[in-house]
PDB file of C-alpha atoms in Angstrom:
ATOM      1  CA  MET A   1      15.593   2.288   2.430  1.00 40.00           C
ATOM      2  CA  THR A   2      18.485   4.678   2.823  1.00 43.00           C
ATOM      3  CA  GLN A   3      18.732   7.233   5.576  1.00 43.00           C
ATOM      4  CA  ALA A   4      19.286   9.892   3.128  1.00 51.00           C
ATOM      5  CA  GLU A   5      15.650   9.618   2.227  1.00 74.00           C
ATOM      6  CA  LYS A   6      13.038  10.613   4.685  1.00 88.00           C
ATOM      7  CA  ASN A   7      11.585   7.803   6.549  1.00 97.00           C
ATOM      8  CA  ILE A   8       8.192   7.524   8.309  1.00 98.00           C
ATOM      9  CA  ALA A   9       6.960   4.557  10.171  1.00 98.00           C
ATOM     10  CA  LEU A  10       3.503   3.862  11.219  1.00 98.00           C
ATOM     11  CA  ILE A  11       3.403   1.322  14.116  1.00 98.00           C
ATOM     12  CA  THR A  12       0.080  -0.133  15.437  1.00 98.00           C
ATOM     13  CA  GLY A  13      -0.168  -1.460  18.919  1.00 96.00           C
ATOM     14  CA  ALA A  14       2.529   1.182  19.758  1.00 97.00           C
ATOM     15  CA  SER A  15       1.645   2.270  23.351  1.00 95.00           C
ATOM     16  CA  THR A  16       3.363  -0.741  25.007  1.00 92.00           C
ATOM     17  CA  GLY A  17       5.418  -3.995  24.556  1.00 93.00           C
ATOM     18  CA  ILE A  18       6.793  -4.889  21.012  1.00 94.00           C
ATOM     19  CA  GLY A  19       5.208  -1.779  19.342  1.00 96.00           C
ATOM     20  CA  ALA A  20       6.722   0.637  21.898  1.00 96.00           C
ATOM     21  CA  VAL A  21      10.093  -0.962  21.449  1.00 97.00           C
ATOM     22  CA  TYR A  22       9.822  -0.712  17.713  1.00 98.00           C
ATOM     23  CA  ALA A  23       9.014   2.902  18.023  1.00 98.00           C
ATOM     24  CA  ASP A  24      12.076   3.388  20.258  1.00 98.00           C
ATOM     25  CA  ARG A  25      14.307   1.528  17.873  1.00 98.00           C
ATOM     26  CA  LEU A  26      13.081   3.143  14.699  1.00 98.00           C
ATOM     27  CA  ALA A  27      13.187   6.611  16.252  1.00 98.00           C
ATOM     28  CA  ARG A  28      16.963   5.979  17.027  1.00 97.00           C
ATOM     29  CA  ARG A  29      17.448   5.000  13.320  1.00 98.00           C
ATOM     30  CA  GLY A  30      16.115   8.325  12.368  1.00 98.00           C
ATOM     31  CA  PHE A  31      12.528   7.466  11.418  1.00 98.00           C
ATOM     32  CA  ASP A  32       9.694   9.858  12.251  1.00 98.00           C
ATOM     33  CA  LEU A  33       6.887   8.181  13.631  1.00 98.00           C
ATOM     34  CA  ILE A  34       3.126   7.715  13.595  1.00 98.00           C
ATOM     35  CA  LEU A  35       2.012   5.849  16.830  1.00 98.00           C
ATOM     36  CA  VAL A  36      -1.321   4.222  16.692  1.00 98.00           C
ATOM     37  CA  ALA A  37      -3.168   2.522  19.712  1.00 98.00           C
ATOM     38  CA  ARG A  38      -6.232   2.883  21.852  1.00 96.00           C
ATOM     39  CA  ASP A  39      -4.311   4.289  24.931  1.00 96.00           C
ATOM     40  CA  ARG A  40      -3.788   8.012  24.298  1.00 97.00           C
ATOM     41  CA  PRO A  41      -2.069   8.883  27.498  1.00 97.00           C
ATOM     42  CA  ARG A  42       0.477   6.232  26.861  1.00 96.00           C
ATOM     43  CA  LEU A  43       1.098   7.181  23.348  1.00 98.00           C
ATOM     44  CA  ASP A  44       1.501  10.865  24.319  1.00 98.00           C
ATOM     45  CA  ALA A  45       4.150   9.938  26.860  1.00 98.00           C
ATOM     46  CA  LEU A  46       6.063   7.708  24.511  1.00 98.00           C
ATOM     47  CA  ALA A  47       5.796  10.456  21.845  1.00 98.00           C
ATOM     48  CA  GLU A  48       7.094  13.071  24.245  1.00 98.00           C
ATOM     49  CA  ARG A  49      10.013  10.793  25.354  1.00 98.00           C
ATOM     50  CA  LEU A  50      11.137  10.055  21.788  1.00 98.00           C
ATOM     51  CA  ARG A  51      10.922  13.496  20.564  1.00 98.00           C
ATOM     52  CA  GLY A  52      13.144  14.613  23.331  1.00 98.00           C
ATOM     53  CA  GLU A  53      15.644  11.560  23.134  1.00 98.00           C
ATOM     54  CA  ALA A  54      15.879  10.991  19.373  1.00 98.00           C
ATOM     55  CA  GLY A  55      14.774  14.393  18.042  1.00 97.00           C
ATOM     56  CA  VAL A  56      12.191  12.914  15.550  1.00 98.00           C
ATOM     57  CA  ASP A  57       8.744  14.109  14.630  1.00 98.00           C
ATOM     58  CA  VAL A  58       6.072  11.888  16.245  1.00 98.00           C
ATOM     59  CA  GLU A  59       2.363  11.863  15.318  1.00 98.00           C
ATOM     60  CA  VAL A  60      -0.051  10.228  17.557  1.00 98.00           C
ATOM     61  CA  ILE A  61      -3.292   8.663  16.563  1.00 98.00           C
ATOM     62  CA  ALA A  62      -5.667   7.067  19.036  1.00 98.00           C
ATOM     63  CA  ALA A  63      -7.600   4.396  17.428  1.00 98.00           C
ATOM     64  CA  ASP A  64      -9.371   1.154  18.050  1.00 98.00           C
ATOM     65  CA  LEU A  65      -8.688  -1.002  14.957  1.00 98.00           C
ATOM     66  CA  THR A  66     -11.745  -3.248  15.485  1.00 98.00           C
ATOM     67  CA  ALA A  67     -13.812  -0.008  14.819  1.00 98.00           C
ATOM     68  CA  GLU A  68     -14.562   0.667  11.261  1.00 98.00           C
ATOM     69  CA  GLY A  69     -14.311   4.329  11.350  1.00 98.00           C
ATOM     70  CA  ASP A  70     -10.800   4.270  13.294  1.00 98.00           C
ATOM     71  CA  LEU A  71      -9.618   1.571  10.914  1.00 98.00           C
ATOM     72  CA  GLN A  72     -10.531   3.696   7.930  1.00 98.00           C
ATOM     73  CA  ARG A  73      -8.642   6.689   9.347  1.00 98.00           C
ATOM     74  CA  ILE A  74      -5.584   4.668   9.521  1.00 98.00           C
ATOM     75  CA  GLU A  75      -6.005   3.333   6.095  1.00 98.00           C
ATOM     76  CA  GLU A  76      -6.438   6.939   4.727  1.00 98.00           C
ATOM     77  CA  ARG A  77      -3.219   8.008   6.793  1.00 98.00           C
ATOM     78  CA  LEU A  78      -1.255   5.130   4.902  1.00 98.00           C
ATOM     79  CA  ALA A  79      -2.804   6.270   1.575  1.00 98.00           C
ATOM     80  CA  ALA A  80      -1.460   9.674   1.915  1.00 97.00           C
ATOM     81  CA  GLY A  81       1.762   8.563   0.565  1.00 97.00           C
ATOM     82  CA  ASP A  82       4.371   9.794   2.984  1.00 98.00           C
ATOM     83  CA  VAL A  83       4.797   6.664   5.274  1.00 98.00           C
ATOM     84  CA  THR A  84       7.610   4.462   4.223  1.00 98.00           C
ATOM     85  CA  MET A  85       7.209   1.581   6.735  1.00 98.00           C
ATOM     86  CA  LEU A  86       4.116  -0.151   8.344  1.00 98.00           C
ATOM     87  CA  VAL A  87       4.722  -2.180  11.496  1.00 98.00           C
ATOM     88  CA  ASN A  88       1.625  -4.273  11.812  1.00 98.00           C
ATOM     89  CA  ASN A  89       1.814  -5.094  15.507  1.00 96.00           C
ATOM     90  CA  ALA A  90      -1.571  -4.629  16.978  1.00 96.00           C
ATOM     91  CA  GLY A  91      -3.024  -7.853  18.321  1.00 94.00           C
ATOM     92  CA  MET A  92      -4.770  -9.705  21.086  1.00 92.00           C
ATOM     93  CA  SER A  93      -5.249 -13.228  22.544  1.00 90.00           C
ATOM     94  CA  LEU A  94      -8.309 -14.852  23.917  1.00 92.00           C
ATOM     95  CA  ASN A  95      -8.936 -15.736  27.621  1.00 90.00           C
ATOM     96  CA  GLY A  96      -9.360 -19.389  27.013  1.00 90.00           C
ATOM     97  CA  GLY A  97      -9.997 -21.296  23.817  1.00 91.00           C
ATOM     98  CA  ILE A  98     -12.566 -21.510  21.083  1.00 95.00           C
ATOM     99  CA  LEU A  99     -15.093 -23.269  23.169  1.00 96.00           C
ATOM    100  CA  ASP A 100     -14.568 -20.867  26.035  1.00 95.00           C
ATOM    101  CA  ASN A 101     -15.473 -17.804  24.032  1.00 96.00           C
ATOM    102  CA  ASP A 102     -18.689 -16.475  22.420  1.00 97.00           C
ATOM    103  CA  THR A 103     -19.258 -14.786  19.041  1.00 98.00           C
ATOM    104  CA  PRO A 104     -18.299 -11.227  20.272  1.00 97.00           C
ATOM    105  CA  GLN A 105     -14.801 -12.327  21.457  1.00 97.00           C
ATOM    106  CA  LEU A 106     -14.190 -14.457  18.307  1.00 98.00           C
ATOM    107  CA  SER A 107     -15.317 -11.711  16.115  1.00 98.00           C
ATOM    108  CA  ARG A 108     -13.058  -9.134  17.839  1.00 97.00           C
ATOM    109  CA  ILE A 109      -9.827 -11.285  17.607  1.00 97.00           C
ATOM    110  CA  ILE A 110     -10.470 -11.867  13.957  1.00 98.00           C
ATOM    111  CA  ALA A 111     -11.161  -8.123  13.464  1.00 98.00           C
ATOM    112  CA  LEU A 112      -7.864  -7.044  15.208  1.00 98.00           C
ATOM    113  CA  ASN A 113      -5.625 -10.000  14.196  1.00 97.00           C
ATOM    114  CA  VAL A 114      -6.627 -10.662  10.671  1.00 98.00           C
ATOM    115  CA  THR A 115      -9.057  -7.886   9.224  1.00 98.00           C
ATOM    116  CA  ALA A 116      -7.184  -4.897  10.421  1.00 98.00           C
ATOM    117  CA  PRO A 117      -3.480  -5.913   9.379  1.00 98.00           C
ATOM    118  CA  THR A 118      -4.806  -7.250   6.159  1.00 98.00           C
ATOM    119  CA  ARG A 119      -6.514  -3.940   5.252  1.00 98.00           C
ATOM    120  CA  LEU A 120      -3.617  -1.849   6.454  1.00 98.00           C
ATOM    121  CA  ALA A 121      -1.015  -4.015   4.444  1.00 98.00           C
ATOM    122  CA  SER A 122      -3.257  -3.469   1.495  1.00 98.00           C
ATOM    123  CA  ALA A 123      -3.273   0.365   1.820  1.00 98.00           C
ATOM    124  CA  ALA A 124       0.389   0.580   2.526  1.00 98.00           C
ATOM    125  CA  GLY A 125       1.222  -1.806  -0.100  1.00 98.00           C
ATOM    126  CA  LYS A 126      -0.713   0.330  -2.758  1.00 98.00           C
ATOM    127  CA  ALA A 127       1.140   3.483  -1.585  1.00 98.00           C
ATOM    128  CA  PHE A 128       4.504   1.913  -1.428  1.00 98.00           C
ATOM    129  CA  VAL A 129       4.215   0.341  -4.950  1.00 98.00           C
ATOM    130  CA  ALA A 130       3.156   3.955  -6.145  1.00 98.00           C
ATOM    131  CA  ALA A 131       6.203   5.438  -4.565  1.00 97.00           C
ATOM    132  CA  GLY A 132       8.521   2.797  -5.611  1.00 97.00           C
ATOM    133  CA  ARG A 133       9.709   2.006  -2.036  1.00 97.00           C
ATOM    134  CA  GLY A 134       8.390   0.919   1.449  1.00 98.00           C
ATOM    135  CA  ALA A 135       8.402  -1.842   3.926  1.00 98.00           C
ATOM    136  CA  ILE A 136       5.627  -3.885   5.677  1.00 98.00           C
ATOM    137  CA  VAL A 137       6.539  -5.664   8.883  1.00 98.00           C
ATOM    138  CA  ASN A 138       3.836  -8.082  10.136  1.00 98.00           C
ATOM    139  CA  MET A 139       3.932  -9.863  13.670  1.00 94.00           C
ATOM    140  CA  SER A 140       3.131 -13.721  13.228  1.00 91.00           C
ATOM    141  CA  VAL A 141       3.520 -15.050  16.779  1.00 84.00           C
ATOM    142  CA  LEU A 142       2.910 -18.860  17.160  1.00 87.00           C
ATOM    143  CA  ALA A 143       2.115 -19.086  13.371  1.00 91.00           C
ATOM    144  CA  LEU A 144       4.041 -22.405  13.336  1.00 94.00           C
ATOM    145  CA  ALA A 145       2.680 -23.952  16.470  1.00 90.00           C
ATOM    146  CA  PRO A 146      -1.171 -24.595  16.141  1.00 90.00           C
ATOM    147  CA  GLU A 147      -1.013 -27.281  18.912  1.00 88.00           C
ATOM    148  CA  MET A 148       0.481 -24.730  21.439  1.00 83.00           C
ATOM    149  CA  PHE A 149      -2.148 -22.467  23.326  1.00 78.00           C
ATOM    150  CA  ASP A 150      -5.309 -21.514  21.461  1.00 84.00           C
ATOM    151  CA  GLY A 151      -5.758 -22.456  17.778  1.00 92.00           C
ATOM    152  CA  VAL A 152      -7.928 -19.258  17.204  1.00 95.00           C
ATOM    153  CA  TYR A 153      -4.884 -16.960  18.108  1.00 92.00           C
ATOM    154  CA  SER A 154      -2.329 -19.135  16.186  1.00 93.00           C
ATOM    155  CA  GLY A 155      -4.601 -19.502  13.312  1.00 96.00           C
ATOM    156  CA  THR A 156      -4.855 -15.665  13.043  1.00 96.00           C
ATOM    157  CA  LYS A 157      -1.134 -15.500  12.944  1.00 95.00           C
ATOM    158  CA  ALA A 158      -0.595 -18.404  10.417  1.00 97.00           C
ATOM    159  CA  PHE A 159      -2.958 -16.272   8.204  1.00 97.00           C
ATOM    160  CA  ILE A 160      -0.507 -13.272   8.677  1.00 97.00           C
ATOM    161  CA  LEU A 161       2.478 -15.437   7.695  1.00 97.00           C
ATOM    162  CA  ASN A 162       0.774 -16.673   4.607  1.00 98.00           C
ATOM    163  CA  LEU A 163      -0.267 -13.232   3.581  1.00 98.00           C
ATOM    164  CA  SER A 164       3.372 -12.045   4.214  1.00 98.00           C
ATOM    165  CA  GLN A 165       5.005 -14.649   2.170  1.00 98.00           C
ATOM    166  CA  SER A 166       2.451 -13.994  -0.643  1.00 98.00           C
ATOM    167  CA  MET A 167       2.980 -10.178  -0.557  1.00 98.00           C
ATOM    168  CA  ALA A 168       6.828 -10.430  -0.436  1.00 98.00           C
ATOM    169  CA  THR A 169       6.715 -12.579  -3.643  1.00 97.00           C
ATOM    170  CA  GLN A 170       4.443 -10.115  -5.261  1.00 98.00           C
ATOM    171  CA  LEU A 171       5.975  -6.973  -4.315  1.00 98.00           C
ATOM    172  CA  ARG A 172       9.842  -7.520  -4.119  1.00 95.00           C
ATOM    173  CA  ASP A 173      10.210  -6.361  -7.856  1.00 97.00           C
ATOM    174  CA  LYS A 174       8.255  -3.236  -7.057  1.00 98.00           C
ATOM    175  CA  GLY A 175      10.573  -1.827  -4.428  1.00 97.00           C
ATOM    176  CA  VAL A 176       8.586  -3.084  -1.544  1.00 98.00           C
ATOM    177  CA  ARG A 177       9.895  -5.243   1.360  1.00 98.00           C
ATOM    178  CA  VAL A 178       7.650  -7.526   3.402  1.00 98.00           C
ATOM    179  CA  GLN A 179       8.879  -9.278   6.620  1.00 98.00           C
ATOM    180  CA  ALA A 180       7.100 -11.574   8.854  1.00 98.00           C
ATOM    181  CA  VAL A 181       8.372 -11.719  12.432  1.00 97.00           C
ATOM    182  CA  LEU A 182       7.677 -14.882  14.150  1.00 95.00           C
ATOM    183  CA  PRO A 183       8.336 -14.383  17.980  1.00 90.00           C
ATOM    184  CA  GLY A 184       7.862 -16.983  20.546  1.00 79.00           C
ATOM    185  CA  ALA A 185       6.409 -15.904  23.836  1.00 76.00           C
ATOM    186  CA  THR A 186       7.559 -12.461  24.600  1.00 76.00           C
ATOM    187  CA  ARG A 187       7.077 -10.533  27.915  1.00 74.00           C
ATOM    188  CA  THR A 188       4.357  -7.968  26.974  1.00 77.00           C
ATOM    189  CA  GLU A 189       0.806  -7.246  28.467  1.00 69.00           C
ATOM    190  CA  ILE A 190      -0.918  -9.385  26.179  1.00 71.00           C
ATOM    191  CA  TRP A 191      -0.625 -12.233  28.653  1.00 60.00           C
ATOM    192  CA  ALA A 192      -2.199 -10.423  31.520  1.00 69.00           C
ATOM    193  CA  ARG A 193      -5.102  -9.282  29.122  1.00 76.00           C
ATOM    194  CA  SER A 194      -5.931 -12.797  28.259  1.00 67.00           C
ATOM    195  CA  GLY A 195      -5.826 -14.147  31.881  1.00 71.00           C
ATOM    196  CA  LYS A 196      -2.407 -15.712  31.663  1.00 73.00           C
ATOM    197  CA  ASP A 197       0.451 -15.437  33.983  1.00 75.00           C
ATOM    198  CA  VAL A 198       3.777 -14.931  31.889  1.00 74.00           C
ATOM    199  CA  ASP A 199       5.839 -15.703  34.970  1.00 78.00           C
ATOM    200  CA  ALA A 200       4.232 -19.239  35.059  1.00 77.00           C
ATOM    201  CA  PHE A 201       6.114 -20.351  31.974  1.00 75.00           C
ATOM    202  CA  PRO A 202       9.272 -22.475  32.401  1.00 78.00           C
ATOM    203  CA  ALA A 203      12.678 -20.848  32.820  1.00 76.00           C
ATOM    204  CA  GLY A 204      14.122 -19.712  29.535  1.00 77.00           C
ATOM    205  CA  PHE A 205      10.765 -19.714  27.769  1.00 71.00           C
ATOM    206  CA  VAL A 206       9.862 -15.978  27.512  1.00 85.00           C
ATOM    207  CA  MET A 207      11.914 -13.498  25.581  1.00 87.00           C
ATOM    208  CA  GLU A 208      12.154  -9.780  26.538  1.00 90.00           C
ATOM    209  CA  ALA A 209      10.522  -7.464  23.943  1.00 91.00           C
ATOM    210  CA  GLY A 210      13.614  -5.389  23.398  1.00 93.00           C
ATOM    211  CA  ASP A 211      15.783  -8.505  22.641  1.00 92.00           C
ATOM    212  CA  MET A 212      13.109  -9.684  20.194  1.00 93.00           C
ATOM    213  CA  VAL A 213      12.797  -6.356  18.360  1.00 96.00           C
ATOM    214  CA  ASP A 214      16.713  -5.968  18.077  1.00 97.00           C
ATOM    215  CA  ALA A 215      16.878  -9.493  16.476  1.00 96.00           C
ATOM    216  CA  ALA A 216      13.792  -8.811  14.288  1.00 97.00           C
ATOM    217  CA  LEU A 217      15.325  -5.592  13.034  1.00 98.00           C
ATOM    218  CA  LEU A 218      18.724  -7.484  12.177  1.00 98.00           C
ATOM    219  CA  GLY A 219      16.644  -9.999  10.270  1.00 98.00           C
ATOM    220  CA  PHE A 220      15.101  -6.991   8.383  1.00 98.00           C
ATOM    221  CA  ASP A 221      18.471  -5.650   7.722  1.00 98.00           C
ATOM    222  CA  ARG A 222      19.762  -8.958   6.345  1.00 98.00           C
ATOM    223  CA  GLY A 223      16.864  -9.069   3.932  1.00 97.00           C
ATOM    224  CA  GLU A 224      15.011 -11.873   5.544  1.00 97.00           C
ATOM    225  CA  THR A 225      11.352 -12.375   4.560  1.00 98.00           C
ATOM    226  CA  VAL A 226      10.746 -14.612   7.695  1.00 98.00           C
ATOM    227  CA  THR A 227      12.471 -13.900  10.975  1.00 97.00           C
ATOM    228  CA  ILE A 228      12.281 -16.199  13.835  1.00 96.00           C
ATOM    229  CA  PRO A 229      14.352 -14.497  16.758  1.00 94.00           C
ATOM    230  CA  PRO A 230      14.365 -17.695  19.103  1.00 94.00           C
ATOM    231  CA  LEU A 231      15.223 -20.078  16.462  1.00 95.00           C
ATOM    232  CA  SER A 232      18.916 -21.209  16.731  1.00 95.00           C
ATOM    233  CA  ASP A 233      18.960 -23.579  13.816  1.00 97.00           C
ATOM    234  CA  GLU A 234      17.974 -21.750  10.678  1.00 96.00           C
ATOM    235  CA  GLN A 235      18.238 -24.843   8.661  1.00 97.00           C
ATOM    236  CA  GLN A 236      15.098 -26.248  10.465  1.00 97.00           C
ATOM    237  CA  TRP A 237      13.146 -23.305   8.933  1.00 96.00           C
ATOM    238  CA  LEU A 238      14.737 -23.724   5.464  1.00 97.00           C
ATOM    239  CA  THR A 239      14.022 -27.484   5.336  1.00 98.00           C
ATOM    240  CA  LEU A 240      10.305 -26.623   6.404  1.00 97.00           C
ATOM    241  CA  GLN A 241      10.253 -24.280   3.363  1.00 96.00           C
ATOM    242  CA  GLU A 242      11.892 -26.661   0.957  1.00 97.00           C
ATOM    243  CA  ALA A 243       9.491 -29.394   2.007  1.00 97.00           C
ATOM    244  CA  ARG A 244       6.507 -27.075   1.574  1.00 96.00           C
ATOM    245  CA  LEU A 245       7.677 -25.786  -1.930  1.00 95.00           C
ATOM    246  CA  ALA A 246       8.348 -29.374  -2.963  1.00 97.00           C
ATOM    247  CA  MET A 247       4.680 -30.217  -2.490  1.00 96.00           C
ATOM    248  CA  GLY A 248       3.548 -27.211  -4.479  1.00 95.00           C
ATOM    249  CA  PRO A 249       3.403 -28.924  -7.904  1.00 95.00           C
ATOM    250  CA  ASN A 250       1.386 -32.057  -6.319  1.00 95.00           C
ATOM    251  CA  LEU A 251      -1.155 -29.943  -4.637  1.00 95.00           C
ATOM    252  CA  SER A 252      -3.585 -29.512  -7.615  1.00 95.00           C
ATOM    253  CA  LYS A 253      -4.170 -32.364 -10.022  1.00 94.00           C
ATOM    254  CA  SER A 254      -6.820 -33.442 -12.085  1.00 94.00           C
ATOM    255  CA  ASP A 255      -6.654 -37.078 -10.897  1.00 94.00           C
ATOM    256  CA  VAL A 256      -7.176 -38.262  -7.461  1.00 93.00           C
ATOM    257  CA  ALA A 257      -3.791 -39.609  -5.929  1.00 94.00           C
ATOM    258  CA  PRO A 258      -3.157 -43.217  -6.302  1.00 92.00           C
ATOM    259  CA  ARG A 259      -2.965 -43.719  -2.527  1.00 92.00           C
ATOM    260  CA  TYR A 260      -6.814 -42.725  -2.519  1.00 94.00           C
ATOM    261  CA  ARG A 261      -7.801 -44.014  -5.899  1.00 90.00           C
ATOM    262  CA  ASP A 262      -6.307 -47.489  -5.476  1.00 88.00           C
ATOM    263  CA  ALA A 263      -8.186 -47.885  -2.137  1.00 87.00           C
ATOM    264  CA  LEU A 264     -11.360 -46.754  -3.610  1.00 82.00           C
ATOM    265  CA  LEU A 265     -11.079 -49.230  -6.470  1.00 84.00           C
ATOM    266  CA  THR A 266     -10.585 -52.106  -3.985  1.00 84.00           C
ATOM    267  CA  ALA A 267     -13.235 -50.903  -1.626  1.00 73.00           C
TER     268      ALA A 267
END
């Protein structure tokens, strides 16, 4: 996307943390903004600051993306056709793990971390393909680390990584960019909301939100489909990708693999 064209970014979870930093950075790149979150006062304060500091137009939509009516409103806003970037940032973590939470909590995290970003990516993707340009940025924290923390949270983010890579392949020839951002632990309010003390982590473990977003935007500028801001050795990611893709031709066969068939025949 060139700055000669009008750009509008819709950012979910925009009132604090990563979403608020994306709003700041994109405003300074000349994007007009649509800020989406539940906390209207915080959204209004951020919008007022960015209008004054960056001189951009800012639209505020207070919405709970786990509520069907609110989610439909954001889908409809994306379908209007003027948005050029979706930052799918809204998310939550659990207080405890899968055995510590009941159906309402499990349903809510899936609604916010999986259903909402999937539906918004679909709505945005359709509008972007029709326009011939657009970008979708998805947050996929801990997608590669299922053994760390809670598997429900990392599982929702692994879904987002899968979705992002699939959409990137399907849409790259249609003028639409898709980027998955895989931060590590980042200093935001999500920790306190899920009953965790972010300051209890070892020194050097938690990244500041501003640093994370700046790295993610540089990755976007470089055309990366997957950006991992804390990862120093990019070859580790490339090796993982190569190994995964090498398995592709062997993941669906009419015959059972010899390592199972031979064992069954001798059983």
